[in-house]
Short mmCIF file of C-alpha atoms in Angstrom, two decimals:
data_model
loop_
_atom_site.label_atom_id
_atom_site.label_comp_id
_atom_site.label_asym_id
_atom_site.label_seq_id
_atom_site.Cartn_x
_atom_site.Cartn_y
_atom_site.Cartn_z
CA MET A 1 0.02 0.01 -0.03
CA VAL A 2 2.65 2.44 1.03
CA THR A 3 5.55 4.01 -0.89
CA SER A 4 7.40 5.89 1.82
CA ARG A 5 10.49 4.50 3.39
CA ASP A 6 9.05 4.20 6.94
CA GLY A 7 6.08 2.04 5.73
CA LEU A 8 3.59 4.68 6.55
CA CYS A 9 1.20 6.65 4.26
CA GLY A 10 -0.44 9.94 4.46
CA ILE A 11 -4.24 10.57 4.59
CA GLY A 12 -4.46 11.51 0.90
CA GLU A 13 -2.73 8.44 -0.30
CA LEU A 14 -4.72 6.15 1.89
CA ALA A 15 -8.06 7.81 0.79
CA GLU A 16 -6.94 7.52 -2.97
CA ARG A 17 -6.22 3.78 -2.59
CA ALA A 18 -9.30 3.07 -0.73
CA GLY A 19 -11.46 5.00 -3.23
CA VAL A 20 -12.84 7.46 -0.61
CA THR A 21 -12.50 11.02 0.26
CA VAL A 22 -10.02 12.46 2.52
CA LYS A 23 -13.14 13.81 4.65
CA THR A 24 -14.21 10.17 4.87
CA VAL A 25 -10.98 8.97 6.20
CA ARG A 26 -10.86 11.86 8.72
CA PHE A 27 -14.36 11.20 9.87
CA TYR A 28 -13.49 7.46 10.82
CA SER A 29 -10.18 8.57 12.37
CA ASP A 30 -11.82 11.13 14.55
CA ARG A 31 -14.37 8.35 15.89
CA GLY A 32 -11.41 5.84 16.70
CA LEU A 33 -12.40 3.39 14.08
CA LEU A 34 -9.17 4.03 12.05
CA PRO A 35 -6.28 4.67 14.35
CA GLU A 36 -3.33 6.57 13.08
CA ALA A 37 0.23 5.26 13.48
CA LEU A 38 1.57 8.60 14.38
CA ARG A 39 1.63 12.36 13.39
CA SER A 40 4.31 13.87 11.36
CA ALA A 41 6.33 16.92 12.74
CA GLY A 42 3.89 19.13 10.87
CA GLY A 43 0.88 17.49 12.49
CA HIS A 44 -0.20 15.43 9.47
CA ARG A 45 -1.90 12.01 10.03
CA ARG A 46 0.25 8.75 9.04
CA TYR A 47 -1.19 5.51 8.76
CA GLY A 48 0.32 1.92 8.87
CA PRO A 49 -0.05 -1.01 6.36
CA GLU A 50 -2.99 -2.45 8.05
CA ALA A 51 -5.07 0.69 7.57
CA LEU A 52 -6.12 0.22 4.06
CA GLY A 53 -7.65 -3.34 5.07
CA ARG A 54 -9.31 -1.85 8.06
CA LEU A 55 -10.88 1.07 6.03
CA ARG A 56 -12.27 -1.24 3.48
CA LEU A 57 -13.76 -3.45 6.02
CA ILE A 58 -15.34 -0.35 7.63
CA ARG A 59 -16.81 0.66 4.30
CA SER A 60 -18.15 -2.77 3.76
CA LEU A 61 -19.89 -2.92 7.15
CA ARG A 62 -21.38 0.55 6.46
CA ALA A 63 -22.64 -0.46 3.01
CA LEU A 64 -24.59 -3.26 4.79
CA GLY A 65 -26.17 -0.62 6.86
CA LEU A 66 -24.44 -1.24 10.21
CA PRO A 67 -24.47 1.78 12.58
CA LEU A 68 -21.28 2.95 13.71
CA PRO A 69 -21.40 1.27 17.30
CA GLU A 70 -21.86 -2.06 15.56
CA VAL A 71 -18.91 -1.41 13.26
CA ARG A 72 -16.91 -0.62 16.31
CA ARG A 73 -17.90 -3.76 18.02
CA VAL A 74 -17.01 -5.90 15.08
CA LEU A 75 -13.60 -4.25 14.63
CA ASP A 76 -12.71 -4.30 18.39
CA GLU A 77 -13.81 -7.96 18.91
CA GLU A 78 -10.89 -10.25 17.98
CA ASP A 79 -11.80 -13.61 19.00
CA GLY A 80 -15.59 -13.38 18.64
CA ALA A 81 -15.67 -11.08 15.52
CA ASP A 82 -17.49 -13.62 13.53
CA ASP A 83 -20.27 -13.93 16.17
CA VAL A 84 -20.57 -10.08 16.66
CA LEU A 85 -20.79 -9.81 12.82
CA GLU A 86 -23.52 -12.49 12.60
CA GLU A 87 -25.49 -10.89 15.31
CA ALA A 88 -25.20 -7.32 13.80
CA VAL A 89 -26.06 -8.65 10.33
CA ALA A 90 -29.23 -10.50 11.81
CA GLY A 91 -30.31 -7.28 13.40
CA GLN A 92 -30.09 -5.37 10.11
CA LEU A 93 -31.99 -8.12 8.17
CA ARG A 94 -34.77 -7.74 10.78
CA GLU A 95 -34.83 -4.09 10.25
CA VAL A 96 -34.77 -4.44 6.60
CA GLY A 97 -37.46 -6.86 6.65
CA SER A 98 -39.62 -4.34 8.83
CA GLU A 99 -38.91 -1.55 6.18
CA LEU A 100 -40.01 -3.85 3.37
CA ARG A 101 -43.08 -4.88 5.07
CA ALA A 102 -43.90 -1.22 5.76
CA LEU A 103 -43.22 -0.27 1.91
CA ARG A 104 -45.47 -3.26 0.79
CA TRP A 105 -48.30 -2.05 3.02
CA ARG A 106 -47.83 1.47 1.81
CA GLU A 107 -47.86 0.37 -1.81
CA ALA A 108 -50.94 -1.53 -1.57
CA ALA A 109 -52.78 1.28 0.48
CA LEU A 110 -51.85 3.73 -2.29
CA ARG A 111 -53.31 1.25 -4.95
CA LEU A 112 -56.49 0.89 -2.76
CA VAL A 113 -57.00 4.63 -2.84
CA ARG A 114 -56.13 5.04 -6.50
CA GLU A 115 -58.43 2.16 -7.52
CA CYS A 116 -61.49 3.09 -5.62
CA PRO A 117 -64.39 5.29 -6.84
CA PRO A 118 -63.75 8.94 -6.34
CA GLY A 119 -66.71 9.16 -4.05
CA GLU A 120 -65.20 6.64 -1.68
CA ARG A 121 -61.65 8.05 -1.49
CA ALA A 122 -62.13 10.20 1.52
CA ASP A 123 -63.40 7.27 3.54
CA ARG A 124 -60.66 4.94 2.34
CA LEU A 125 -57.95 7.65 3.25
CA ARG A 126 -59.49 8.09 6.73
CA LEU A 127 -59.44 4.19 7.23
CA VAL A 128 -55.82 3.51 5.99
CA GLY A 129 -54.43 6.59 7.52
CA ALA A 130 -55.37 5.26 10.99
CA VAL A 131 -53.17 2.19 10.38
CA SER A 132 -49.49 2.28 10.90
CA ALA A 133 -47.06 0.75 8.28
CA PRO A 134 -46.24 -1.99 9.00
CA PRO A 135 -49.46 -2.34 10.76
CA SER A 136 -49.94 -2.83 14.57
CA THR A 137 -52.27 -5.35 16.06
CA GLU A 138 -52.27 -3.53 19.43
CA PRO A 139 -55.84 -2.15 19.07
CA LEU A 140 -57.08 -5.77 18.32
CA VAL A 141 -55.28 -6.98 21.42
CA ARG A 142 -56.67 -4.35 23.59
CA PHE A 143 -60.11 -5.04 22.15
CA TRP A 144 -59.87 -8.79 23.27
CA ARG A 145 -58.49 -7.76 26.70
CA GLY A 146 -61.66 -6.03 27.37
CA TRP A 147 -63.81 -8.85 26.10
CA LEU A 148 -62.08 -11.69 27.80
CA PRO A 149 -62.90 -12.51 31.44
CA GLN A 150 -61.09 -10.39 34.06
CA ARG A 151 -58.30 -12.20 35.99
CA MET A 152 -58.09 -14.83 33.19
CA PRO A 153 -54.66 -16.75 33.61
CA ALA A 154 -52.06 -14.92 31.37
CA ARG A 155 -51.15 -18.09 29.57
CA ALA A 156 -54.58 -18.97 28.63
CA ALA A 157 -55.35 -15.36 27.51
CA SER A 158 -52.10 -15.36 25.37
CA ALA A 159 -53.08 -18.58 23.77
CA PHE A 160 -56.32 -17.25 22.82
CA LEU A 161 -54.98 -14.08 21.53
CA GLU A 162 -52.66 -16.08 19.24
CA VAL A 163 -55.67 -17.30 17.50
CA ALA A 164 -58.19 -14.47 17.61
CA VAL A 165 -55.76 -11.55 16.68
CA PRO A 166 -54.75 -12.15 12.77
CA ARG A 167 -51.20 -11.58 11.72
CA PRO A 168 -51.28 -9.03 8.89
CA PRO A 169 -49.65 -10.49 5.63
CA ASP A 170 -46.25 -9.24 4.71
CA ASP A 171 -47.34 -8.60 1.17
CA PRO A 172 -51.01 -7.63 1.12
CA ALA A 173 -53.34 -7.17 -1.57
CA PRO A 174 -55.25 -3.72 -1.46
CA GLU A 175 -58.38 -5.69 -0.33
CA GLN A 176 -56.47 -6.99 2.69
CA VAL A 177 -55.34 -3.61 3.61
CA LEU A 178 -59.01 -2.41 3.60
CA ALA A 179 -60.21 -5.20 5.60
CA PHE A 180 -57.30 -4.81 8.24
CA ALA A 181 -58.22 -1.03 8.35
CA ARG A 182 -61.81 -1.74 8.90
CA LEU A 183 -60.88 -4.39 11.64
CA ASN A 184 -58.87 -1.63 13.19
CA ALA A 185 -61.64 0.96 13.14
CA LEU A 186 -64.09 -1.62 14.43
CA THR A 187 -61.98 -2.28 17.59
CA LEU A 188 -61.36 1.32 18.14
CA ALA A 189 -65.06 2.29 17.98
CA PRO A 190 -66.67 3.34 21.22
CA CYS A 191 -68.71 0.55 22.99
CA PRO A 192 -72.34 1.06 23.33
CA GLY A 193 -73.36 1.57 26.98
CA THR A 194 -70.89 1.82 29.77
CA ALA A 195 -68.93 -1.47 29.22
CA ARG A 196 -68.31 -3.93 26.59
CA PRO A 197 -71.10 -6.72 26.61
CA GLN A 198 -69.71 -10.00 28.03
CA PRO A 199 -71.09 -13.22 26.96
CA ASP A 200 -72.87 -15.18 29.75
CA ALA A 201 -70.58 -18.04 29.19
CA HIS A 202 -67.66 -15.88 30.45
CA ARG A 203 -69.36 -14.68 33.46
CA ALA A 204 -70.29 -17.99 34.59
CA THR A 205 -66.94 -19.57 34.56
CA GLY A 206 -64.63 -17.39 36.68
CA ALA A 207 -60.97 -17.04 36.07
CA ARG A 208 -60.10 -20.55 36.42
CA GLY A 209 -62.93 -21.87 34.49
CA ALA A 210 -62.19 -19.39 31.68
CA ALA A 211 -58.81 -21.00 31.10
CA VAL A 212 -60.44 -24.44 30.89
CA LEU A 213 -63.13 -23.10 28.55
CA TYR A 214 -60.85 -21.38 26.24
CA THR A 215 -58.33 -24.18 25.97
CA GLY A 216 -61.18 -26.66 25.02
CA LEU A 217 -62.73 -24.21 22.65
CA ALA A 218 -59.41 -23.81 20.83
CA GLU A 219 -59.26 -27.59 20.38
CA ALA A 220 -62.85 -27.66 19.25
CA TYR A 221 -62.36 -24.89 16.72
CA GLU A 222 -59.38 -26.71 15.15
CA LEU A 223 -61.46 -29.86 14.91
CA ALA A 224 -64.30 -28.04 13.12
CA GLY A 225 -61.72 -26.70 10.70
CA GLY A 226 -61.68 -29.73 8.68
CA PRO A 227 -65.42 -29.95 8.10
CA LEU A 228 -65.49 -26.27 7.28
CA ARG A 229 -62.76 -26.50 4.67
CA ARG A 230 -64.62 -29.41 3.06
CA GLY A 231 -68.01 -27.32 3.18
CA ALA A 232 -69.70 -29.88 5.20
CA ASP A 233 -73.02 -29.03 6.91
CA PRO A 234 -73.13 -28.68 10.75
CA HIS A 235 -73.34 -32.15 12.32
CA ALA A 236 -72.75 -34.11 15.52
CA GLY A 237 -69.36 -35.75 16.09
CA GLU A 238 -66.10 -35.23 17.65
CA ALA A 239 -65.85 -31.49 17.10
CA LEU A 240 -69.27 -31.00 18.63
CA ASP A 241 -68.61 -33.25 21.55
CA CYS A 242 -65.23 -31.36 22.28
CA PHE A 243 -67.07 -28.13 21.97
CA VAL A 244 -69.66 -29.15 24.71
CA ASP A 245 -66.85 -30.74 26.82
CA ALA A 246 -65.16 -27.32 26.97
CA TYR A 247 -68.22 -25.86 28.76
CA THR A 248 -68.79 -28.82 30.96
CA GLY A 249 -65.35 -28.69 32.12
CA ALA A 250 -65.41 -24.96 32.79
CA TYR A 251 -68.71 -25.17 34.73
CA GLY A 252 -67.86 -28.46 36.47
CA VAL A 253 -71.00 -30.20 35.44
CA ARG A 254 -71.85 -33.35 33.47
CA ASP A 255 -72.89 -33.58 29.81
CA SER A 256 -76.50 -34.42 29.14
CA PRO A 257 -79.17 -33.61 26.60
CA ASP A 258 -80.70 -31.16 29.10
CA PHE A 259 -77.26 -29.39 29.49
CA ARG A 260 -76.93 -29.13 25.73
CA ARG A 261 -80.30 -27.57 25.17
CA VAL A 262 -79.58 -25.00 28.00
CA LEU A 263 -76.14 -24.29 26.28
CA ALA A 264 -77.59 -23.89 22.91
CA ARG A 265 -80.10 -21.33 24.20
CA ARG A 266 -77.48 -19.48 26.18
CA LEU A 267 -75.03 -19.36 23.29
CA ALA A 268 -77.58 -18.25 20.89
CA ALA A 269 -78.50 -15.28 23.19
CA ASP A 270 -74.94 -14.18 23.76
CA PRO A 271 -73.43 -11.05 22.33
CA ARG A 272 -71.89 -11.60 18.76
CA ILE A 273 -69.05 -10.00 17.06
CA ASP A 274 -69.71 -11.55 13.60
CA ARG A 275 -68.38 -8.50 11.82
CA TYR A 276 -65.05 -8.98 13.56
CA TRP A 277 -64.64 -12.47 12.25
CA GLU A 278 -65.72 -11.62 8.70
CA LEU A 279 -63.00 -9.00 8.54
CA VAL A 280 -60.55 -11.43 10.02
CA ALA A 281 -61.31 -13.94 7.21
CA GLU A 282 -60.69 -11.25 4.68
CA VAL A 283 -57.36 -10.05 6.18
CA VAL A 284 -55.87 -13.66 6.31
CA THR A 285 -57.33 -14.91 2.94
CA ALA A 286 -55.53 -13.82 -0.22
CA PRO A 287 -57.69 -12.78 -3.17
CA GLY A 288 -58.85 -15.93 -5.11
CA SER A 289 -58.06 -18.31 -2.33
CA ALA A 290 -60.46 -20.47 -0.26
CA PRO A 291 -61.17 -18.54 3.05
CA GLU A 292 -59.40 -20.00 6.08
CA PRO A 293 -61.86 -20.99 9.11
CA THR A 294 -61.71 -18.44 11.83
CA PRO A 295 -62.62 -19.11 15.43
CA GLY A 296 -65.81 -17.07 14.70
CA ALA A 297 -66.72 -19.35 11.80
CA ALA A 298 -65.87 -22.56 13.77
CA HIS A 299 -67.95 -21.28 16.74
CA ASP A 300 -70.99 -20.64 14.39
CA TRP A 301 -70.66 -24.04 12.75
CA LEU A 302 -70.47 -25.75 16.17
CA LEU A 303 -73.39 -23.76 17.53
CA ALA A 304 -75.53 -24.82 14.34
CA ALA A 305 -74.48 -28.43 14.93
CA LEU A 306 -75.52 -27.98 18.58
CA GLU A 307 -78.79 -26.37 17.78
CA ALA A 308 -79.59 -29.17 15.13
CA GLN A 309 -78.93 -32.05 17.62
CA THR A 310 -80.94 -30.56 20.37
CA ALA A 311 -83.80 -29.88 17.91
CA ALA A 312 -83.65 -33.36 16.70
CA GLY A 313 -83.64 -34.80 20.36
CA ALA A 314 -86.75 -32.58 21.23
CA ALA A 315 -88.52 -33.89 18.22
#
């Protein structure tokens, strides 16, 4: 690298060989990333043979988007440099992924506004403007926190939220952006009355029973997913039995035809959030694909199966 007799080079020569400006070399030097070997009698910076390789490494790390503190960690860590570099690159990949998701959502939102009739644009702008990019599911989580029984065990509540709160697609179609924006608006809308209505099934179980109930319901909804995907009509079977068992386990009672009739009446009278589940299905289903069963669709299918069974028993 060097041409001088002492094996050192000046800042201008180093900058030229590295293909950068003198200002860039001075910047990294002043921040301690590119140490000088010494200063000449006139105060000029002098660099050793290793400076060119170090400067090129700095430029490569910066080109990957690593901030200066991460660059310093990689340069300073001798034995674990590979581990530090891997960690830093992984962090940058996560950040880039988030930026890409945000750009895809912005693109889909812009297409949504551009392609809608002029008379609907103001409403579309209001809806999509209330959603961050990438979108946050926090309003949906807060909605369910208010709906679920108080003092419900954290593990059971988290398991339910995993199912009830849809994960926004990374590369959405405009229709999915619109559905998520409407879902966001639905969960942020003020509740009628003084409090969000709670289903009787929640109030009757208590905190411990709620955990039993929702664990059982999750299993029943999964079992109902198969018939739903096949387009089968509601019917008695394993999924319905699991559905009823969730309630008997939560209430601490035995299954019987009388219990099933009471349960059918109670569930039919409970508050419903059908619009929420309709929008969830639109969010998670790509245009042109068969809709994936949601917990709401599974619940409706199981309730219809229960009502059909109890009606047949009464007849």
